[in-house]
Amino acid sequence: VQLQASGGGLVQTGGSLRLSCATSGSTFSENAIGWFRRVPGKQRELIAAITTSGRTNVARSVEGRFTISRDNAKKTTYLQMTSLKPEDTAVYYCNADWNRRLSQLTDSDYWGQGTQVTVSS
């Protein structure tokens, strides 16, 4: 099973981006998916998650600006980001609760290639 995040780029403050997380493997619809981000020198942060039934939860730092969604037929999860701020600059990753809860994932777990988001001021 693999994860591939894409859609990052350079955007000005207040701009928008939509990230995609393509997942291979047959169990996509059975797993919760989360979006994480990492700033150099800081711990990876779980910022949004979506359950198998579509229930979503986002971190307070992005609430009202970021929306997570999923398309089980395409095995893809999306992160719609609006009103971007310079502090949103990070590498964004996605992951699934294959072996443990999303909040329990560590650097020792599998992480696919992330996508860089840079917000200029």
Coordinates of N, CA and C in Angstrom, one line a residue, residues 19-74:
L19 N -4.9 19.9 -2.2 CA -4.0 18.8 -2.2 C -4.7 17.5 -2.4
S20 N -4.1 16.6 -3.0 CA -4.6 15.3 -3.3 C -3.7 14.2 -2.7
C21 N -4.4 13.1 -2.2 CA -3.6 12.0 -1.7 C -4.2 10.8 -2.3
A22 N -3.4 10.2 -3.3 CA -3.8 9.0 -4.0 C -3.3 7.8 -3.2
T23 N -4.1 6.8 -3.0 CA -3.8 5.7 -2.2 C -3.9 4.4 -3.1
S24 N -2.9 3.6 -3.0 CA -3.0 2.3 -3.7 C -3.4 1.2 -2.6
G25 N -3.9 0.1 -3.0 CA -4.4 -0.9 -2.1 C -5.9 -1.0 -2.0
S26 N -6.3 -2.1 -1.6 CA -7.8 -2.4 -1.7 C -8.5 -2.0 -0.4
T27 N -7.9 -1.5 0.6 CA -8.6 -1.3 1.9 C -8.9 0.2 2.1
F28 N -8.7 1.0 1.1 CA -8.9 2.5 1.3 C -10.2 2.8 2.0
S29 N -11.3 2.3 1.5 CA -12.6 2.6 2.1 C -12.8 2.2 3.5
E30 N -11.9 1.3 4.0 CA -12.0 0.8 5.3 C -11.1 1.6 6.3
N31 N -10.4 2.6 5.9 CA -9.5 3.3 6.7 C -9.8 4.8 6.8
A32 N -9.6 5.3 8.0 CA -9.6 6.8 8.2 C -8.3 7.3 7.6
I33 N -8.4 8.5 7.0 CA -7.2 9.1 6.4 C -7.0 10.5 7.0
G34 N -5.8 10.8 7.2 CA -5.4 12.1 7.8 C -4.4 12.9 7.0
W35 N -4.5 14.2 7.1 CA -3.5 15.1 6.5 C -2.7 15.6 7.6
F36 N -1.4 15.6 7.4 CA -0.4 16.1 8.4 C 0.5 17.1 7.7
R37 N 1.1 17.9 8.5 CA 2.1 18.8 8.0 C 3.3 18.9 8.9
R38 N 4.5 19.2 8.3 CA 5.7 19.3 9.1 C 6.5 20.5 8.7
V39 N 6.8 21.3 9.7 CA 7.7 22.4 9.5 C 9.1 22.0 10.0
P40 N 10.2 22.3 9.3 CA 11.5 21.9 9.7 C 11.8 22.3 11.1
G41 N 12.3 21.3 11.9 CA 12.6 21.5 13.3 C 11.4 21.4 14.2
K42 N 10.2 21.0 13.7 CA 9.1 20.8 14.5 C 8.5 19.4 14.3
Q43 N 7.6 19.0 15.2 CA 7.0 17.7 15.1 C 5.9 17.8 14.0
R44 N 5.7 16.6 13.4 CA 4.6 16.5 12.4 C 3.3 16.7 13.1
E45 N 2.4 17.5 12.5 CA 1.1 17.9 13.1 C 0.0 17.3 12.3
L46 N -0.9 16.6 13.0 CA -2.2 16.1 12.3 C -3.1 17.3 12.2
I47 N -3.5 17.7 11.0 CA -4.4 18.9 10.9 C -5.8 18.6 10.4
A48 N -6.0 17.4 9.8 CA -7.3 17.1 9.4 C -7.5 15.6 9.2
A49 N -8.6 15.1 9.5 CA -8.9 13.6 9.4 C -10.3 13.4 8.9
I50 N -10.5 12.3 8.2 CA -11.8 11.9 7.8 C -12.0 10.4 8.0
T51 N -13.1 10.0 8.6 CA -13.4 8.6 8.9 C -13.9 7.9 7.7
T52 N -14.1 6.6 7.8 CA -14.7 5.8 6.7 C -16.1 6.3 6.4
S53 N -16.8 6.8 7.4 CA -18.2 7.2 7.1 C -18.3 8.7 6.6
G54 N -17.1 9.3 6.6 CA -17.1 10.7 6.1 C -17.1 11.8 7.1
R55 N -17.0 11.4 8.4 CA -17.0 12.4 9.4 C -15.6 13.0 9.5
T56 N -15.6 14.3 9.6 CA -14.3 15.0 9.5 C -14.0 15.8 10.8
N57 N -12.7 16.0 11.0 CA -12.2 16.8 12.1 C -11.0 17.5 11.7
V58 N -10.9 18.8 12.0 CA -9.7 19.6 11.7 C -9.2 20.2 12.9
A59 N -7.9 20.5 12.8 CA -7.2 21.2 13.9 C -7.7 22.6 14.0
R60 N -7.6 23.1 15.2 CA -8.0 24.5 15.5 C -7.3 25.5 14.6
S61 N -6.0 25.2 14.3 CA -5.2 26.1 13.6 C -5.6 26.3 12.1
V62 N -6.4 25.4 11.6 CA -6.9 25.5 10.3 C -8.4 25.4 10.1
E63 N -9.1 25.4 11.3 CA -10.5 25.4 11.3 C -11.1 26.6 10.5
G64 N -12.1 26.3 9.7 CA -12.7 27.3 8.9 C -12.0 27.7 7.6
R65 N -10.8 27.1 7.5 CA -10.0 27.4 6.3 C -9.7 26.2 5.4
F66 N -9.5 25.0 6.1 CA -9.2 23.8 5.4 C -10.4 22.8 5.5
T67 N -10.6 22.1 4.4 CA -11.6 21.1 4.4 C -11.1 19.8 3.8
I68 N -11.4 18.7 4.5 CA -10.9 17.4 4.0 C -12.1 16.6 3.5
S69 N -11.8 15.9 2.4 CA -12.9 15.1 1.8 C -12.2 13.8 1.2
R70 N -13.1 12.9 0.8 CA -12.5 11.7 0.2 C -13.5 11.2 -0.9
D71 N -12.9 10.5 -1.8 CA -13.6 9.8 -2.9 C -13.2 8.4 -2.9
N72 N -14.0 7.5 -2.3 CA -13.6 6.1 -2.2 C -13.4 5.4 -3.6
A73 N -14.2 5.8 -4.5 CA -14.1 5.2 -5.9 C -12.7 5.5 -6.5
K74 N -12.2 6.7 -6.2 CA -10.9 7.0 -6.8 C -9.8 6.8 -5.8

